[in-house]
Amino acid sequence: RIVATLAASDAEMRESDIVAEINAVLIESGRRALPEVAVRKVLMILMGADFVTLRHGALSLTALGRHLHSVLDERRRTSPESILAAS
């Protein structure tokens, strides 16, 4: 969901905006909100793998992150049962 959220944004996003957007979707679908610390840890992993970059306090996808998003998006379209694994 973090990668999809960043991919859907035309601009860089602050961590708090990412958390708010992800949690809004989760709550709307009847699921529990994620703690901010959980999102932060995933963002750190994504940054370490060069999928996300942090510049001037704002996060955005790298070229590799955009490629990851396209692969995950294609996987979701072709294999509905893998939605949870790819999110």
Coordinates of N, CA and C in Angstrom, one line a residue:
R1 N 0.8 -1.2 0.0 CA 0.0 0.0 0.0 C 0.9 1.3 0.0
I2 N 2.0 1.2 0.6 CA 2.9 2.4 0.7 C 3.4 2.7 -0.7
V3 N 3.8 1.7 -1.5 CA 4.3 1.9 -2.8 C 3.2 2.5 -3.7
A4 N 2.0 1.9 -3.6 CA 0.8 2.3 -4.4 C 0.4 3.8 -4.0
T5 N 0.5 4.1 -2.8 CA 0.2 5.5 -2.3 C 1.1 6.5 -2.9
L6 N 2.4 6.2 -2.9 CA 3.4 7.1 -3.4 C 3.3 7.1 -4.9
A7 N 3.0 6.0 -5.6 CA 2.8 6.0 -7.0 C 1.6 6.8 -7.5
A8 N 0.6 6.8 -6.7 CA -0.6 7.6 -7.1 C -0.4 9.1 -6.9
S9 N 0.6 9.5 -6.1 CA 0.8 10.9 -5.8 C 1.6 11.5 -6.9
D10 N 1.2 12.7 -7.4 CA 2.0 13.4 -8.4 C 3.2 14.1 -7.8
A11 N 3.2 14.3 -6.5 CA 4.2 15.0 -5.8 C 4.8 14.1 -4.7
E12 N 5.9 14.6 -4.1 CA 6.5 13.9 -2.9 C 5.5 14.0 -1.8
M13 N 5.6 13.1 -0.8 CA 4.6 13.1 0.3 C 5.4 13.0 1.6
R14 N 4.8 13.7 2.6 CA 5.3 13.5 4.0 C 4.9 12.2 4.6
E15 N 5.6 11.7 5.5 CA 5.3 10.4 6.1 C 3.9 10.5 6.7
S16 N 3.5 11.6 7.4 CA 2.2 11.7 8.0 C 1.1 11.6 7.0
D17 N 1.3 12.2 5.8 CA 0.3 12.1 4.8 C 0.1 10.7 4.2
I18 N 1.2 10.0 4.1 CA 1.2 8.6 3.7 C 0.4 7.7 4.7
V19 N 0.7 7.9 6.0 CA 0.0 7.2 7.0 C -1.5 7.5 7.0
A20 N -1.9 8.8 6.9 CA -3.3 9.2 6.9 C -4.0 8.6 5.7
E21 N -3.4 8.6 4.5 CA -4.0 8.0 3.3 C -4.2 6.5 3.4
I22 N -3.2 5.8 3.9 CA -3.3 4.4 4.0 C -4.3 4.0 5.0
N23 N -4.3 4.7 6.2 CA -5.3 4.4 7.2 C -6.7 4.7 6.8
A24 N -6.9 5.7 6.0 CA -8.3 6.1 5.5 C -8.8 4.9 4.7
V25 N -8.0 4.3 3.8 CA -8.4 3.2 3.0 C -8.7 2.0 3.9
L26 N -7.8 1.7 4.8 CA -8.0 0.6 5.7 C -9.3 0.7 6.5
I27 N -9.5 1.8 7.1 CA -10.7 2.0 7.9 C -12.0 2.0 7.1
E28 N -11.9 2.5 5.9 CA -13.1 2.5 5.0 C -13.4 1.0 4.6
S29 N -12.4 0.2 4.5 CA -12.7 -1.2 4.2 C -13.0 -2.1 5.4
G30 N -13.1 -1.4 6.6 CA -13.4 -2.2 7.8 C -12.3 -2.8 8.5
R31 N -11.1 -2.4 8.2 CA -9.9 -2.9 8.8 C -9.3 -1.9 9.8
R32 N -8.4 -2.4 10.7 CA -7.8 -1.5 11.7 C -6.7 -0.7 11.0
A33 N -6.6 0.5 11.6 CA -5.5 1.5 11.1 C -4.2 0.9 11.6
L34 N -3.2 1.2 10.8 CA -1.8 0.9 11.1 C -1.2 1.9 12.0
P35 N -0.4 1.5 13.0 CA 0.4 2.5 13.8 C 1.4 3.2 12.9
E36 N 1.6 4.5 13.2 CA 2.6 5.2 12.4 C 4.0 4.6 12.4
V37 N 4.4 4.0 13.5 CA 5.7 3.4 13.6 C 5.8 2.2 12.6
A38 N 4.7 1.5 12.4 CA 4.8 0.3 11.5 C 5.0 0.8 10.0
V39 N 4.3 1.9 9.7 CA 4.5 2.5 8.3 C 6.0 3.0 8.2
R40 N 6.5 3.6 9.3 CA 7.8 4.2 9.3 C 8.9 3.1 9.0
K41 N 8.7 1.9 9.7 CA 9.6 0.8 9.6 C 9.6 0.3 8.1
V42 N 8.4 0.2 7.5 CA 8.3 -0.3 6.1 C 9.0 0.7 5.2
L43 N 8.8 2.0 5.5 CA 9.4 3.0 4.7 C 10.9 2.9 4.8
M44 N 11.5 2.6 5.9 CA 12.9 2.5 6.1 C 13.4 1.3 5.3
I45 N 12.7 0.2 5.3 CA 13.1 -0.9 4.5 C 13.0 -0.6 3.0
L46 N 12.0 0.1 2.6 CA 11.9 0.5 1.2 C 13.0 1.5 0.8
M47 N 13.4 2.4 1.7 CA 14.5 3.3 1.4 C 15.8 2.5 1.3
G48 N 16.0 1.6 2.2 CA 17.2 0.7 2.2 C 17.4 -0.1 1.0
A49 N 16.2 -0.4 0.4 CA 16.3 -1.2 -0.9 C 16.2 -0.3 -2.1
D50 N 16.3 1.0 -1.9 CA 16.3 2.0 -3.0 C 15.0 2.1 -3.8
F51 N 13.9 1.8 -3.1 CA 12.6 1.9 -3.8 C 12.0 3.3 -3.5
V52 N 12.4 3.9 -2.3 CA 11.9 5.2 -1.9 C 13.1 6.1 -1.5
T53 N 12.9 7.3 -1.8 CA 13.9 8.3 -1.4 C 13.3 9.4 -0.5
L54 N 14.1 9.9 0.3 CA 13.7 11.0 1.2 C 14.6 12.3 0.9
R55 N 13.9 13.3 0.5 CA 14.5 14.6 0.2 C 13.8 15.7 0.8
H56 N 14.5 16.5 1.6 CA 13.9 17.7 2.3 C 12.6 17.3 3.0
G57 N 12.6 16.2 3.7 CA 11.5 15.8 4.5 C 10.3 15.1 3.8
A58 N 10.5 15.0 2.5 CA 9.4 14.4 1.7 C 9.9 13.1 1.0
L59 N 8.9 12.2 0.9 CA 9.2 10.8 0.3 C 8.7 10.7 -1.1
S60 N 9.4 10.0 -1.9 CA 8.9 9.7 -3.3 C 9.6 8.4 -3.7
L61 N 8.9 7.8 -4.8 CA 9.5 6.6 -5.3 C 10.7 6.9 -6.2
T62 N 11.6 6.0 -6.2 CA 12.8 6.1 -7.1 C 12.3 5.4 -8.4
A63 N 13.2 5.4 -9.4 CA 12.9 4.7 -10.7 C 12.6 3.2 -10.4
L64 N 13.4 2.7 -9.5 CA 13.3 1.3 -9.1 C 12.0 1.1 -8.4
G65 N 11.6 2.0 -7.6 CA 10.3 1.9 -6.9 C 9.1 2.0 -7.8
R66 N 9.2 2.8 -8.9 CA 8.2 2.9 -9.9 C 8.1 1.6 -10.6
H67 N 9.2 1.0 -10.9 CA 9.2 -0.4 -11.5 C 8.6 -1.4 -10.6
L68 N 8.9 -1.4 -9.4 CA 8.3 -2.3 -8.4 C 6.8 -2.1 -8.4
H69 N 6.3 -0.9 -8.4 CA 4.9 -0.6 -8.4 C 4.2 -1.2 -9.7
S70 N 4.9 -1.1 -10.8 CA 4.3 -1.6 -12.1 C 4.2 -3.2 -12.0
V71 N 5.3 -3.8 -11.4 CA 5.3 -5.2 -11.3 C 4.2 -5.7 -10.3
L72 N 4.0 -5.0 -9.2 CA 3.0 -5.4 -8.2 C 1.6 -5.2 -8.8
D73 N 1.4 -4.1 -9.5 CA 0.2 -3.8 -10.1 C -0.2 -4.8 -11.2
E74 N 0.7 -5.2 -12.0 CA 0.4 -6.3 -12.9 C 0.1 -7.6 -12.2
R75 N 0.8 -7.9 -11.2 CA 0.6 -9.1 -10.4 C -0.8 -9.1 -9.8
R76 N -1.3 -7.9 -9.3 CA -2.6 -7.8 -8.8 C -3.7 -8.1 -9.8
R77 N -3.4 -7.6 -11.0 CA -4.4 -7.7 -12.1 C -4.5 -9.2 -12.6
T78 N -3.4 -9.9 -12.6 CA -3.4 -11.2 -13.1 C -3.7 -12.3 -12.1
S79 N -3.5 -12.0 -10.8 CA -3.7 -13.0 -9.8 C -4.4 -12.4 -8.6
P80 N -5.7 -12.4 -8.6 CA -6.5 -11.8 -7.5 C -6.2 -12.3 -6.1
E81 N -5.8 -13.6 -6.0 CA -5.5 -14.2 -4.7 C -4.2 -13.7 -4.1
S82 N -3.4 -13.0 -4.9 CA -2.1 -12.5 -4.4 C -2.2 -11.0 -3.9
I83 N -3.4 -10.5 -3.8 CA -3.5 -9.1 -3.4 C -2.9 -8.8 -2.1
L84 N -3.2 -9.6 -1.1 CA -2.6 -9.4 0.2 C -1.1 -9.5 0.2
A85 N -0.5 -10.4 -0.5 CA 0.9 -10.6 -0.6 C 1.6 -9.4 -1.3
A86 N 0.9 -8.8 -2.2 CA 1.5 -7.8 -3.0 C 1.2 -6.4 -2.4
S87 N 0.3 -6.3 -1.5 CA 0.0 -4.9 -0.9 C 1.0 -4.5 0.1

